[in-house]
mmCIF file of C-alpha atoms and ligand atoms in Angstrom:
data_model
loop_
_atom_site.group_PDB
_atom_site.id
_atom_site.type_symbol
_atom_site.label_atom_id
_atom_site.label_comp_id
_atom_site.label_asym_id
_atom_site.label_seq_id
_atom_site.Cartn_x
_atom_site.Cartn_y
_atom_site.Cartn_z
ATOM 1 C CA UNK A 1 0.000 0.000 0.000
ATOM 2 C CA UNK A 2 1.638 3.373 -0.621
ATOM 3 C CA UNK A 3 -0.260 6.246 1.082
ATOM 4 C CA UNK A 4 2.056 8.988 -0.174
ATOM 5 C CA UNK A 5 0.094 10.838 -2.811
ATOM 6 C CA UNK A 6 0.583 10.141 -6.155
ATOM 7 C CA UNK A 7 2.624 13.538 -7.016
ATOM 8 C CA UNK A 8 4.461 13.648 -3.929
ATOM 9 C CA UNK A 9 5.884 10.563 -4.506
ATOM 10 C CA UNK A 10 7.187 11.694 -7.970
ATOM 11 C CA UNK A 11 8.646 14.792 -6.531
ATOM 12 C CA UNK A 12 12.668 15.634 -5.621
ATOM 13 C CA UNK A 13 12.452 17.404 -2.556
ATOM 14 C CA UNK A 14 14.923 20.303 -1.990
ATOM 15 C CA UNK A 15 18.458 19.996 -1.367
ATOM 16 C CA UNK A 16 19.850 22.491 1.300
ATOM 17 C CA UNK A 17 23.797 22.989 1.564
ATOM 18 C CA UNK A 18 25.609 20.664 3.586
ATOM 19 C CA UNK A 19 25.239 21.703 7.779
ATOM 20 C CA UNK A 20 28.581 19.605 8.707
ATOM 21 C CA UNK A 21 28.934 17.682 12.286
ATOM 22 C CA UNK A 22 32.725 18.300 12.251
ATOM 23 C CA UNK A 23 34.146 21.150 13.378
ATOM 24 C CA UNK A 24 36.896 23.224 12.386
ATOM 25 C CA UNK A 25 35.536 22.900 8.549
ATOM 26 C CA UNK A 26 35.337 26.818 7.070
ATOM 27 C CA UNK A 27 31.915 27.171 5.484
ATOM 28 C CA UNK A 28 31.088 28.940 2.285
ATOM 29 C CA UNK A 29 28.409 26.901 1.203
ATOM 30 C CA UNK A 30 24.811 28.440 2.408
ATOM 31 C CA UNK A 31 25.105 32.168 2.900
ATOM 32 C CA UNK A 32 25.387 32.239 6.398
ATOM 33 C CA UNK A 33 26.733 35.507 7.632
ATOM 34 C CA UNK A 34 30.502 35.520 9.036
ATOM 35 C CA UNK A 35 30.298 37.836 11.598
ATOM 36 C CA UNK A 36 28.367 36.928 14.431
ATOM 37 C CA UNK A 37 24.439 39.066 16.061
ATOM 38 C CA UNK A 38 25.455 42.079 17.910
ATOM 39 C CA UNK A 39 25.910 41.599 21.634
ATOM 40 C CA UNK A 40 22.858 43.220 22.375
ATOM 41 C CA UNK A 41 20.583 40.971 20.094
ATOM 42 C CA UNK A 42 22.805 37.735 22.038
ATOM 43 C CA UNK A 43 21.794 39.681 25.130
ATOM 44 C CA UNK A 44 18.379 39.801 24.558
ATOM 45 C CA UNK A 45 17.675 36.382 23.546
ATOM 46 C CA UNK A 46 19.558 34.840 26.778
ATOM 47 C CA UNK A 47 17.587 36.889 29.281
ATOM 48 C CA UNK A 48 14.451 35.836 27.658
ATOM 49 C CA UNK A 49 15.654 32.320 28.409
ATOM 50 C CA UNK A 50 13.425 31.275 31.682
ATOM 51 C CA UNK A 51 10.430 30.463 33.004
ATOM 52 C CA UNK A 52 8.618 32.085 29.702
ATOM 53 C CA UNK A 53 9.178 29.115 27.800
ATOM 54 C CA UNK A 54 6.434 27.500 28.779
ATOM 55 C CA UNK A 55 3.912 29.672 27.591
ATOM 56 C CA UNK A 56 2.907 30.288 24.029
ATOM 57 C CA UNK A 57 4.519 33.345 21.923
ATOM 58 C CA UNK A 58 2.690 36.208 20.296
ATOM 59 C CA UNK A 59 0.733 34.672 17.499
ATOM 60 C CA UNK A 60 0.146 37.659 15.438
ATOM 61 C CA UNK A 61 3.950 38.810 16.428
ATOM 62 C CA UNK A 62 2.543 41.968 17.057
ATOM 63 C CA UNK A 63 5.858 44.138 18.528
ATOM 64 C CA UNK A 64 7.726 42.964 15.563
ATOM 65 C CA UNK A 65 4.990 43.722 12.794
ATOM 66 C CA UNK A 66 4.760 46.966 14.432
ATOM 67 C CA UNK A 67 8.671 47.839 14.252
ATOM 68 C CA UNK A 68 9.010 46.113 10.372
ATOM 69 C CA UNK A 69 6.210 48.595 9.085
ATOM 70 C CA UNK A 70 7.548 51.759 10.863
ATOM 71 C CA UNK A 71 10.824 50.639 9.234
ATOM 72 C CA UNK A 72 9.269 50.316 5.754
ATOM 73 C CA UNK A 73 6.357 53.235 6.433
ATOM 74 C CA UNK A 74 3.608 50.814 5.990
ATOM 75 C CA UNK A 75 1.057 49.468 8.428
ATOM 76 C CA UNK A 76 1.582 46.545 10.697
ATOM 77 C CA UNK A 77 -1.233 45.218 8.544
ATOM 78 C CA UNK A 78 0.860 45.331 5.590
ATOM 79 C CA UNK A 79 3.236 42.791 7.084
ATOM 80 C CA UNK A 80 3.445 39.073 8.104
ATOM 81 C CA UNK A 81 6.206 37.423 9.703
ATOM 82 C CA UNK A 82 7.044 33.813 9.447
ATOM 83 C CA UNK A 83 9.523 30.998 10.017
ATOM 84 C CA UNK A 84 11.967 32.190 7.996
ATOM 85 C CA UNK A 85 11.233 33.574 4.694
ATOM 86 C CA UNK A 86 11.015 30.101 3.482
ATOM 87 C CA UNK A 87 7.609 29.130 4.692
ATOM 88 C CA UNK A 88 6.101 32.223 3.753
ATOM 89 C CA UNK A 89 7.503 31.286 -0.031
ATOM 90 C CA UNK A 90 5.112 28.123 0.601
ATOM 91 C CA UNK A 91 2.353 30.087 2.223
ATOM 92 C CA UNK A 92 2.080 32.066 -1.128
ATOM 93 C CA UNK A 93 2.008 28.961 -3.003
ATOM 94 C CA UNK A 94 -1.114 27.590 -0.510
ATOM 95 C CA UNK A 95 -3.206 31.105 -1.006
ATOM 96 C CA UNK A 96 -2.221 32.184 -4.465
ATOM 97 C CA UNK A 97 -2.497 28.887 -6.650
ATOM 98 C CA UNK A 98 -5.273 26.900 -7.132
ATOM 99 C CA UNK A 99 -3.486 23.287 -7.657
ATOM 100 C CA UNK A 100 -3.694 21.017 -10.668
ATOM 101 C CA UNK A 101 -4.767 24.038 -13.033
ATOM 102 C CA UNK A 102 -2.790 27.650 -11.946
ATOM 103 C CA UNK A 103 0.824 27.951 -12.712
ATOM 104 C CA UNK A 104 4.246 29.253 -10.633
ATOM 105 C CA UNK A 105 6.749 30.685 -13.067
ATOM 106 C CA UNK A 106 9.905 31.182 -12.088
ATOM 107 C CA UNK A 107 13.252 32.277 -14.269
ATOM 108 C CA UNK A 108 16.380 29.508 -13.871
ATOM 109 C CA UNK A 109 18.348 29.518 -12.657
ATOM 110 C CA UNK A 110 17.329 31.255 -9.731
ATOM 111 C CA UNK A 111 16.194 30.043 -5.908
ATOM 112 C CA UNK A 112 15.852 26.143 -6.324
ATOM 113 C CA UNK A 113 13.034 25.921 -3.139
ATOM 114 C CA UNK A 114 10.466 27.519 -6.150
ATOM 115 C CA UNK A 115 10.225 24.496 -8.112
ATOM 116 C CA UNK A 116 10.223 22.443 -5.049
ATOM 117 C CA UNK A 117 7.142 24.275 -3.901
ATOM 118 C CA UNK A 118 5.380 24.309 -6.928
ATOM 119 C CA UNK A 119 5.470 20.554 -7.051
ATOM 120 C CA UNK A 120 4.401 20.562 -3.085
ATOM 121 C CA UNK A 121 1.412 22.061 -4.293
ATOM 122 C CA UNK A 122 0.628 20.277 -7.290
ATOM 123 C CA UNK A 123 0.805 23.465 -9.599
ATOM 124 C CA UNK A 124 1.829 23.922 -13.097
ATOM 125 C CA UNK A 125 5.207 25.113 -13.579
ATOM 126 C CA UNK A 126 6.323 27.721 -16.251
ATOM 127 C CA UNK A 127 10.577 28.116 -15.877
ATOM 128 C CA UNK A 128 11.890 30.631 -18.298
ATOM 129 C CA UNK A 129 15.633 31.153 -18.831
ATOM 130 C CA UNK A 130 17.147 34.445 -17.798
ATOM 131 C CA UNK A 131 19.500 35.852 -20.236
ATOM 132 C CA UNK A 132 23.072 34.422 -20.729
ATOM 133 C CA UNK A 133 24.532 37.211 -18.510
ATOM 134 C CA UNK A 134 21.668 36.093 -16.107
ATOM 135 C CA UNK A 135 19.646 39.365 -16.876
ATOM 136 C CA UNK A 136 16.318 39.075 -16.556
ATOM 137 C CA UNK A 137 14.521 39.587 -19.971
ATOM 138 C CA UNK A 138 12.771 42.738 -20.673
ATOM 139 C CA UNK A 139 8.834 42.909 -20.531
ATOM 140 C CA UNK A 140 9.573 42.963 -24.916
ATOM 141 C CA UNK A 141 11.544 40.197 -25.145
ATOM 142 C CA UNK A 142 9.549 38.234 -22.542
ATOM 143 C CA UNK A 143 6.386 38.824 -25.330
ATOM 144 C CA UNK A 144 8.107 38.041 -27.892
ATOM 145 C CA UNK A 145 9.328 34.842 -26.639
ATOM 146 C CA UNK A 146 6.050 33.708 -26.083
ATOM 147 C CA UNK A 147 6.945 31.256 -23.492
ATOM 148 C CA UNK A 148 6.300 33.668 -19.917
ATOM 149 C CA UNK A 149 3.047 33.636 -18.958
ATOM 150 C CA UNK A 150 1.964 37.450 -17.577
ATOM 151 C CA UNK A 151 -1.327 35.474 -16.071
ATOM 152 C CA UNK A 152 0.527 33.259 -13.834
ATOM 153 C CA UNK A 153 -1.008 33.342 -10.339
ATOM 154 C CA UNK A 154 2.522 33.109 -8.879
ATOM 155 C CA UNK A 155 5.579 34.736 -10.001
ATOM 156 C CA UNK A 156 8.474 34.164 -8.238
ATOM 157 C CA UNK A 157 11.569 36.472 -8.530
ATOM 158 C CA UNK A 158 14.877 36.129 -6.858
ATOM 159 C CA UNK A 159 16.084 39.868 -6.986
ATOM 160 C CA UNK A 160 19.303 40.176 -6.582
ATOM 161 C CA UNK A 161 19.127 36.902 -7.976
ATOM 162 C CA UNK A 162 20.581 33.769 -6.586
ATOM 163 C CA UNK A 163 23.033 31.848 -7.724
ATOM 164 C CA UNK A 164 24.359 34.069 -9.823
ATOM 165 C CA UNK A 165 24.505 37.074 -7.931
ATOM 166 C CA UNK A 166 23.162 39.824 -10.508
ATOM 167 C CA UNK A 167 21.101 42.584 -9.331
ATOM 168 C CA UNK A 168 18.242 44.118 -11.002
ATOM 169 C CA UNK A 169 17.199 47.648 -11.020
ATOM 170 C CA UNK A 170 13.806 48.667 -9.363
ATOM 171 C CA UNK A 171 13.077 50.535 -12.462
ATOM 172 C CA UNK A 172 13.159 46.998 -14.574
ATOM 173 C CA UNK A 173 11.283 45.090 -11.694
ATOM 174 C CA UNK A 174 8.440 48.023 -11.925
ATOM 175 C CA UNK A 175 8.290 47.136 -15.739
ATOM 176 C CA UNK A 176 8.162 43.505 -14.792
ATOM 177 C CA UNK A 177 5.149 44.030 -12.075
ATOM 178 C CA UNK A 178 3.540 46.520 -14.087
ATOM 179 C CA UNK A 179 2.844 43.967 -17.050
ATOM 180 C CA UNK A 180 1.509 41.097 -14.761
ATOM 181 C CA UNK A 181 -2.236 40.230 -13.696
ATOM 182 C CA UNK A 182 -0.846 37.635 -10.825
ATOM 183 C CA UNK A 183 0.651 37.954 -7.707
ATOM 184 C CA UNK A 184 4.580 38.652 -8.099
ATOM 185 C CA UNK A 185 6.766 37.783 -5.501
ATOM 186 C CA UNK A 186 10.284 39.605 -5.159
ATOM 187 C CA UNK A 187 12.404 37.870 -2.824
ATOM 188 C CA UNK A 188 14.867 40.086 -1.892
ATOM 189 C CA UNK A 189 16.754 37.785 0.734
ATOM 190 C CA UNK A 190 20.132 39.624 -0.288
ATOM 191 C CA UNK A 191 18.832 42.809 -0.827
ATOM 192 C CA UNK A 192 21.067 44.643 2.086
ATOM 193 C CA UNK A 193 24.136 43.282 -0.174
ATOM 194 C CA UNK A 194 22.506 45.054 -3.378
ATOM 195 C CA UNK A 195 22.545 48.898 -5.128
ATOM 196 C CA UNK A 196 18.872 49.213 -4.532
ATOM 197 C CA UNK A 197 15.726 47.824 -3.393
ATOM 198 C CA UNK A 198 12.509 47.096 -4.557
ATOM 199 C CA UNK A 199 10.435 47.977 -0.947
ATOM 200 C CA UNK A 200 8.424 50.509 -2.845
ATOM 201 C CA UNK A 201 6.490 48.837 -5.563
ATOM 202 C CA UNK A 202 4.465 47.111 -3.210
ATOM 203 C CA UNK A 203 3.004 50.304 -2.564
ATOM 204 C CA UNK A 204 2.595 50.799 -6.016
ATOM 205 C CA UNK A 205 0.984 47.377 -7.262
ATOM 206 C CA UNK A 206 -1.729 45.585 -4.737
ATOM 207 C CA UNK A 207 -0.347 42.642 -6.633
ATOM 208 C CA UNK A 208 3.518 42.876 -5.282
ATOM 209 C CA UNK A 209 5.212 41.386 -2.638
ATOM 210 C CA UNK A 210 8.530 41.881 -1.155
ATOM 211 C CA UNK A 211 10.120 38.714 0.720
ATOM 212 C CA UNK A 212 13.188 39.533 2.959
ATOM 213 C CA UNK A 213 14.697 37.643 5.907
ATOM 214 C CA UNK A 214 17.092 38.203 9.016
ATOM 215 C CA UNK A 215 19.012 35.144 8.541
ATOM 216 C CA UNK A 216 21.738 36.733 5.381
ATOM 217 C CA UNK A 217 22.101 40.227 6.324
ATOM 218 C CA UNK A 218 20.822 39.579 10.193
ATOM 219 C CA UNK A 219 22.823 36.699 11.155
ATOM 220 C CA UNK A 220 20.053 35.335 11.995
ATOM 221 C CA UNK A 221 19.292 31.884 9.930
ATOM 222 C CA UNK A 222 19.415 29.943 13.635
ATOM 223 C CA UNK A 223 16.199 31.946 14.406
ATOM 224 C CA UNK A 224 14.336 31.463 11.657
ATOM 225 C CA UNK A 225 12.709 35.212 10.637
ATOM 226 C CA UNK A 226 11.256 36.151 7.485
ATOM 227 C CA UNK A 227 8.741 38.553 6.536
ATOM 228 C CA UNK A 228 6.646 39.492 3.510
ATOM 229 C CA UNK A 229 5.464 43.493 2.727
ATOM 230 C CA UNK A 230 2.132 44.095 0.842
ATOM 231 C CA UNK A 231 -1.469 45.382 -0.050
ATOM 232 C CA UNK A 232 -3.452 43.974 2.973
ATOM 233 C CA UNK A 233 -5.558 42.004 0.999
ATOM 234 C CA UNK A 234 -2.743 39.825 -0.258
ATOM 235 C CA UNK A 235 -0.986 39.800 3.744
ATOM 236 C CA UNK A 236 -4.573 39.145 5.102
ATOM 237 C CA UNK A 237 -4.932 35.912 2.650
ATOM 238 C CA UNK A 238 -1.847 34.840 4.479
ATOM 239 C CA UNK A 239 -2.422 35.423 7.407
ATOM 240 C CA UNK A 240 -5.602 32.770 7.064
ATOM 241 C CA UNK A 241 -3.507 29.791 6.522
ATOM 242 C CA UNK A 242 -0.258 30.651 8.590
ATOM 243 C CA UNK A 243 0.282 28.412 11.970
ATOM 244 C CA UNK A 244 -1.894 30.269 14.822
ATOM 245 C CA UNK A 245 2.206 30.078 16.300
ATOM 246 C CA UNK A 246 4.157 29.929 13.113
ATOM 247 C CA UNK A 247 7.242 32.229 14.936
ATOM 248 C CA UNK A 248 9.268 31.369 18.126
ATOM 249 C CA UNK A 249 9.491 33.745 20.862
ATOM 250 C CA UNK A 250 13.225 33.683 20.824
ATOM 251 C CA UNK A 251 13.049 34.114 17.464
ATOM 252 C CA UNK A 252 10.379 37.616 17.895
ATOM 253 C CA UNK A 253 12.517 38.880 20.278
ATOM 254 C CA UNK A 254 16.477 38.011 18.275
ATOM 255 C CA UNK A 255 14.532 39.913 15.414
ATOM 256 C CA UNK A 256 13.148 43.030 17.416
ATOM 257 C CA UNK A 257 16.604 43.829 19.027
ATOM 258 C CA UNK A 258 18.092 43.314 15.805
ATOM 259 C CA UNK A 259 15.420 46.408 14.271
ATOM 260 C CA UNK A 260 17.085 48.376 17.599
ATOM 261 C CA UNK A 261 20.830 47.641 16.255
ATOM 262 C CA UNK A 262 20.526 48.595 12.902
ATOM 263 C CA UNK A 263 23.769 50.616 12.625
ATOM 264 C CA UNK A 264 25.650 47.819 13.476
ATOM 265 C CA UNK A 265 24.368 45.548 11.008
ATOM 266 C CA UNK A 266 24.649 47.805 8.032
ATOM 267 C CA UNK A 267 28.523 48.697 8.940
ATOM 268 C CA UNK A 268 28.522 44.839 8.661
ATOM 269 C CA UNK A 269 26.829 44.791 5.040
ATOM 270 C CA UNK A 270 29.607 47.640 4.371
ATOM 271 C CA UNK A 271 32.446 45.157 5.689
ATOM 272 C CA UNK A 272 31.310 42.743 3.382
ATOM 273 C CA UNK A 273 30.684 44.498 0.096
ATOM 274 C CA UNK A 274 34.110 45.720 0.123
ATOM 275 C CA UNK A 275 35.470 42.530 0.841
ATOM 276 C CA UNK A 276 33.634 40.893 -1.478
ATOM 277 C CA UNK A 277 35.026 43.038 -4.326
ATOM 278 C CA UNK A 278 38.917 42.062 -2.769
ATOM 279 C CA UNK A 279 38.060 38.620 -2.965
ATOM 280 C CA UNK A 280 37.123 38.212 -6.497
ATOM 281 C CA UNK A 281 39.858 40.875 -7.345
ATOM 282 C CA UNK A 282 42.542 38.495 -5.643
ATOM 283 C CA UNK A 283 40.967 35.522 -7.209
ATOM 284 C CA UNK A 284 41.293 36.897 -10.563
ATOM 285 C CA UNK A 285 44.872 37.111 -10.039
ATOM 286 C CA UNK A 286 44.749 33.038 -9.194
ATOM 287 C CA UNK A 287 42.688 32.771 -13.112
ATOM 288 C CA UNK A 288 38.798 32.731 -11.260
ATOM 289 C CA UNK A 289 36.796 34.647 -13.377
ATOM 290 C CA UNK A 290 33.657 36.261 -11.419
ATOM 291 C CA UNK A 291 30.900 37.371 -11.929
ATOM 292 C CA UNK A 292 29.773 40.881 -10.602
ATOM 293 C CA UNK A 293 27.953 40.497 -7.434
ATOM 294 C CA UNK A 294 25.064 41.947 -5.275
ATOM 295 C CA UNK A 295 24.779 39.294 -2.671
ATOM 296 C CA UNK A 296 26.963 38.157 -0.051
ATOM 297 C CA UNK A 297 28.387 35.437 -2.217
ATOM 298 C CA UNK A 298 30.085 35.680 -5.763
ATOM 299 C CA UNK A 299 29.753 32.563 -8.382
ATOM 300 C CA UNK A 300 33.028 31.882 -10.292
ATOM 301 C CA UNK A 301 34.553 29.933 -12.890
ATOM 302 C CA UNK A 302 37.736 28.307 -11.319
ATOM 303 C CA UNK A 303 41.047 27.393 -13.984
ATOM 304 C CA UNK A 304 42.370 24.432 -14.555
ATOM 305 C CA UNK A 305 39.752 22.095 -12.874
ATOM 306 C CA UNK A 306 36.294 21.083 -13.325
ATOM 307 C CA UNK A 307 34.068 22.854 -10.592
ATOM 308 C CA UNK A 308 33.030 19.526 -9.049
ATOM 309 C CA UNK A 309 36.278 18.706 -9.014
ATOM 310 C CA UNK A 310 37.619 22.319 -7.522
ATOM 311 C CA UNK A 311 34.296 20.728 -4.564
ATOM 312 C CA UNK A 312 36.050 17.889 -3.484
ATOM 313 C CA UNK A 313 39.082 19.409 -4.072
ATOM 314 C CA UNK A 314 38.362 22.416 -1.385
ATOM 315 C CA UNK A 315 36.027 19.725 0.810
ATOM 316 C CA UNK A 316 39.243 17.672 0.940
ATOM 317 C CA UNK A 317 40.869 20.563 2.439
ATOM 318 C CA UNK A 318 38.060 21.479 4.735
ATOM 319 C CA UNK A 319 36.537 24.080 2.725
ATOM 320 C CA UNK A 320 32.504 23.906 1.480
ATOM 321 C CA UNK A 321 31.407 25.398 -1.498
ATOM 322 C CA UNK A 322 28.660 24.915 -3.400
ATOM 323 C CA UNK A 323 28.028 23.332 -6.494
ATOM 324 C CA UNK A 324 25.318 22.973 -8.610
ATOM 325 C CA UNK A 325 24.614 20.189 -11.108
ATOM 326 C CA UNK A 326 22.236 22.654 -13.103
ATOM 327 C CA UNK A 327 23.692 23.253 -17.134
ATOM 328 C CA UNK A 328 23.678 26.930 -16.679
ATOM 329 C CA UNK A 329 25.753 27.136 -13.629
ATOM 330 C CA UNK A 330 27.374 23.876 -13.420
ATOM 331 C CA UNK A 331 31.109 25.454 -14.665
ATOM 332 C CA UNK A 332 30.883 27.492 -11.865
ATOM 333 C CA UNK A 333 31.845 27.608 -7.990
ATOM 334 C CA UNK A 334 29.455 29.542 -5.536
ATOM 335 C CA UNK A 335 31.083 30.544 -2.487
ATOM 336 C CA UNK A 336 29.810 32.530 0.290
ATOM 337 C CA UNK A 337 31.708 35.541 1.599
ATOM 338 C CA UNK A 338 33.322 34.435 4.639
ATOM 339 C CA UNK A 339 35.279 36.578 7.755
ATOM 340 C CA UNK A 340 39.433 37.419 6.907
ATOM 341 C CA UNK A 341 40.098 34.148 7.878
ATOM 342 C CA UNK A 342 37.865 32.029 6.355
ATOM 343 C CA UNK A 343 39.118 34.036 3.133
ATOM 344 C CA UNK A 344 42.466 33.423 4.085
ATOM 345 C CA UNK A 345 41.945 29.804 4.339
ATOM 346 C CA UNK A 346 40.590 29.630 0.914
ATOM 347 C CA UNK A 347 43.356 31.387 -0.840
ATOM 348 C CA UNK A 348 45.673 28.940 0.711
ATOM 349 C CA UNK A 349 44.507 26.164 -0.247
ATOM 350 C CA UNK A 350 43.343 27.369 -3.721
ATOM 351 C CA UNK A 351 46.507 28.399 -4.102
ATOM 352 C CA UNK A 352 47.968 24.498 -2.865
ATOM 353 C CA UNK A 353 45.352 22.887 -5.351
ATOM 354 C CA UNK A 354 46.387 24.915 -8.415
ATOM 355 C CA UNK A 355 50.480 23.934 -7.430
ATOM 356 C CA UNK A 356 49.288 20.634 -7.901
HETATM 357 C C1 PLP B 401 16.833 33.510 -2.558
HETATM 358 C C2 PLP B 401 16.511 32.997 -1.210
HETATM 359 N N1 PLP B 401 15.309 33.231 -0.685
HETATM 360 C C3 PLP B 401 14.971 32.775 0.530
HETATM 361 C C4 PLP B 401 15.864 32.041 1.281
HETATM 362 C C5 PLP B 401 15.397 31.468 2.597
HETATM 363 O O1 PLP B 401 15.744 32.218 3.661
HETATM 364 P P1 PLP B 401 15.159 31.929 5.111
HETATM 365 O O2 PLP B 401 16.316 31.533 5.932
HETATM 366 O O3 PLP B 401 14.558 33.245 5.520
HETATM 367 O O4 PLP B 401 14.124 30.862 5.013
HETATM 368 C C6 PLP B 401 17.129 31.765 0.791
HETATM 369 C C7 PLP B 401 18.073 30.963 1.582
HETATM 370 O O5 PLP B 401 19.032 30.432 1.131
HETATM 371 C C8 PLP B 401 17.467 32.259 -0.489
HETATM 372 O O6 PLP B 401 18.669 32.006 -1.030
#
């Protein structure tokens, strides 16, 4: 007897990057932020540690809501927070897309969870290429290809994207909304590492939303925040089918210190743009060739080696990358800005590998 539905079972679930059991490996495989919350947001957290635990948290995550849409000058009502940005990406899915006959479109390559929840949810999927320099096509060329469907109830866009790194500006994105009849999604989960964000078309199209999460910029992932801005009809039709409890305590209250210690976090994004730049610049020197980054990570094409070679070659070494088996990307490496010494680390032992 198999009781797994008939469309789960054909399914390949998602693949996160490898969270190793041994220590002392240096970790440039999932984004994580090198430097660690600021004090005050580790303070927080540990004296909330005690007898609270045993009651329920905020449901509605009220405080948080509150300080999110002063942040972004909306309404608390214009906001929903969730268990990381991840299950809101689901959510969407769940109140957007009637299964078996509405469609999620997505470009490729782009965030690999989309496909993963369209096929949760039993929806069609449209994937459209981006351009060869991972651009996204123009509203024009998009017509004229005939292939992108401006009707889809979901439209999923990772912006800057991911894995590639490219950023978009808001004035193409507004084209992009602008032309759609669905619900468009821009899932900004690197924006702090970008030239610009997209925060104000949701005021401009009932139809937008943004996604963003603590755990890149935030340092956060261990908490699991995420939060969607938009028109309050779209946030209210989440809000229906959310878990009465769907975010931790510790988690609310990591994420509203963090909204109190802003200043620290952005000299953080600062202290890794600029290093980000030094890394690929010293890389090119080694024969990496790099794309231009928005995100904390770069992707780049490594000399000599096959990239899932260069994978073992690094994870022999201690190092995780990540590689994906995907023919747009699959020549290149994606590594994860890490601290001085993570960096360090890698040069030395790219620098072993290419010696031979
Ligand atoms: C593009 C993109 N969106 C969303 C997420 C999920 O973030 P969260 O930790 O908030 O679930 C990731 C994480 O890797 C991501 O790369």
């Amino acid at each position: 007897m198999n009781v797994v539905r008939k469309h789960v079972r054909r399914m390949h679930p998602y693949v996160p990057g490898e969270q190793p059991k041994e220590r002392g490996l240096v970790k440039l495989n999932t984004n994580e932020n090198p430097y660690p919350p600021s004090p005050k947001v580790l303070a927080a957290v540990k004296q909330s540690v005690d007898q609270r635990l045993r009651l329920y948290p905020d449901p509605k995550a009220n405080k948080l809501r509150a300080q999110l849409a002063s942040l972004h000058g909306v309404e608390p009502e214009n906001v929903i927070v969730g268990n990381g940005s991840d299950e809101l990406l689901a959510l969407a899915a769940r109140a957007f897309v009637e299964p078996g006959r509405d469609c999620v479109q997505y470009f490729t390559p782009s965030y690999s969870l989309y496909r993963v929840l369209a096929d949760i949810h039993n929806a069609k999927r449209n994937e459209v290429s981006l351009l060869d320099d991972f651009a996204m096509p123009t509203v024009a060329q998009l017509r004229k290809g005939k292939n992108w469907d401006f009707k889809a109830a979901l439209t999923y866009v990772t912006t800057p994207n991911a894995p590639s790194g490219r950023g978009y500006t808001t004035a193409e994105l507004d084209a992009f909304c602008s032309a759609h009849r669905g619900v468009v999604l821009l899932d900004e989960a690197y924006v702090d590492f970008a030239h610009e964000h997209a925060m104000g078309l949701v005021v401009k199209h009932p139809h937008v939303l943004v996604s963003r999460t603590f755990s890149k910029a935030y340092s956060l992932c261990f908490q699991r925040i995420g939060y969607f801005v938009g028109s309050v009809e779209l946030i209210a039709g989440l809000d229906k089918i959310r878990d009465s409890y769907n975010v931790n305590g510790l988690g609310q209250i990591a994420a509203q210190a963090t909204l109190r210690e802003l200043p620290f976090y952005r000299s953080n994004f600062g202290k890794i743009i600029r290093f980000r730049e030094d890394v690929a610049a010293q890389l090119a020197k080694l024969g990496f060739q790099t794309l231009p980054s928005q995100t904390n990570f770069i992707l780049t094409k490594a000399p000599r080696f096959k990239a899932c070679t260069w994978l073992k070659k690094l994870r022999e070494r201690k190092i995780l990358v990540r590689w994906f088996k995907d023919p747009r990307v699959e020549d290149f490496l994606r590594i994860t800005i890490g601290n001085e010494k993570e960096m360090q680390t890698l040069f030395r032992a790219v620098k072993a590998i290419l010696r031979g």
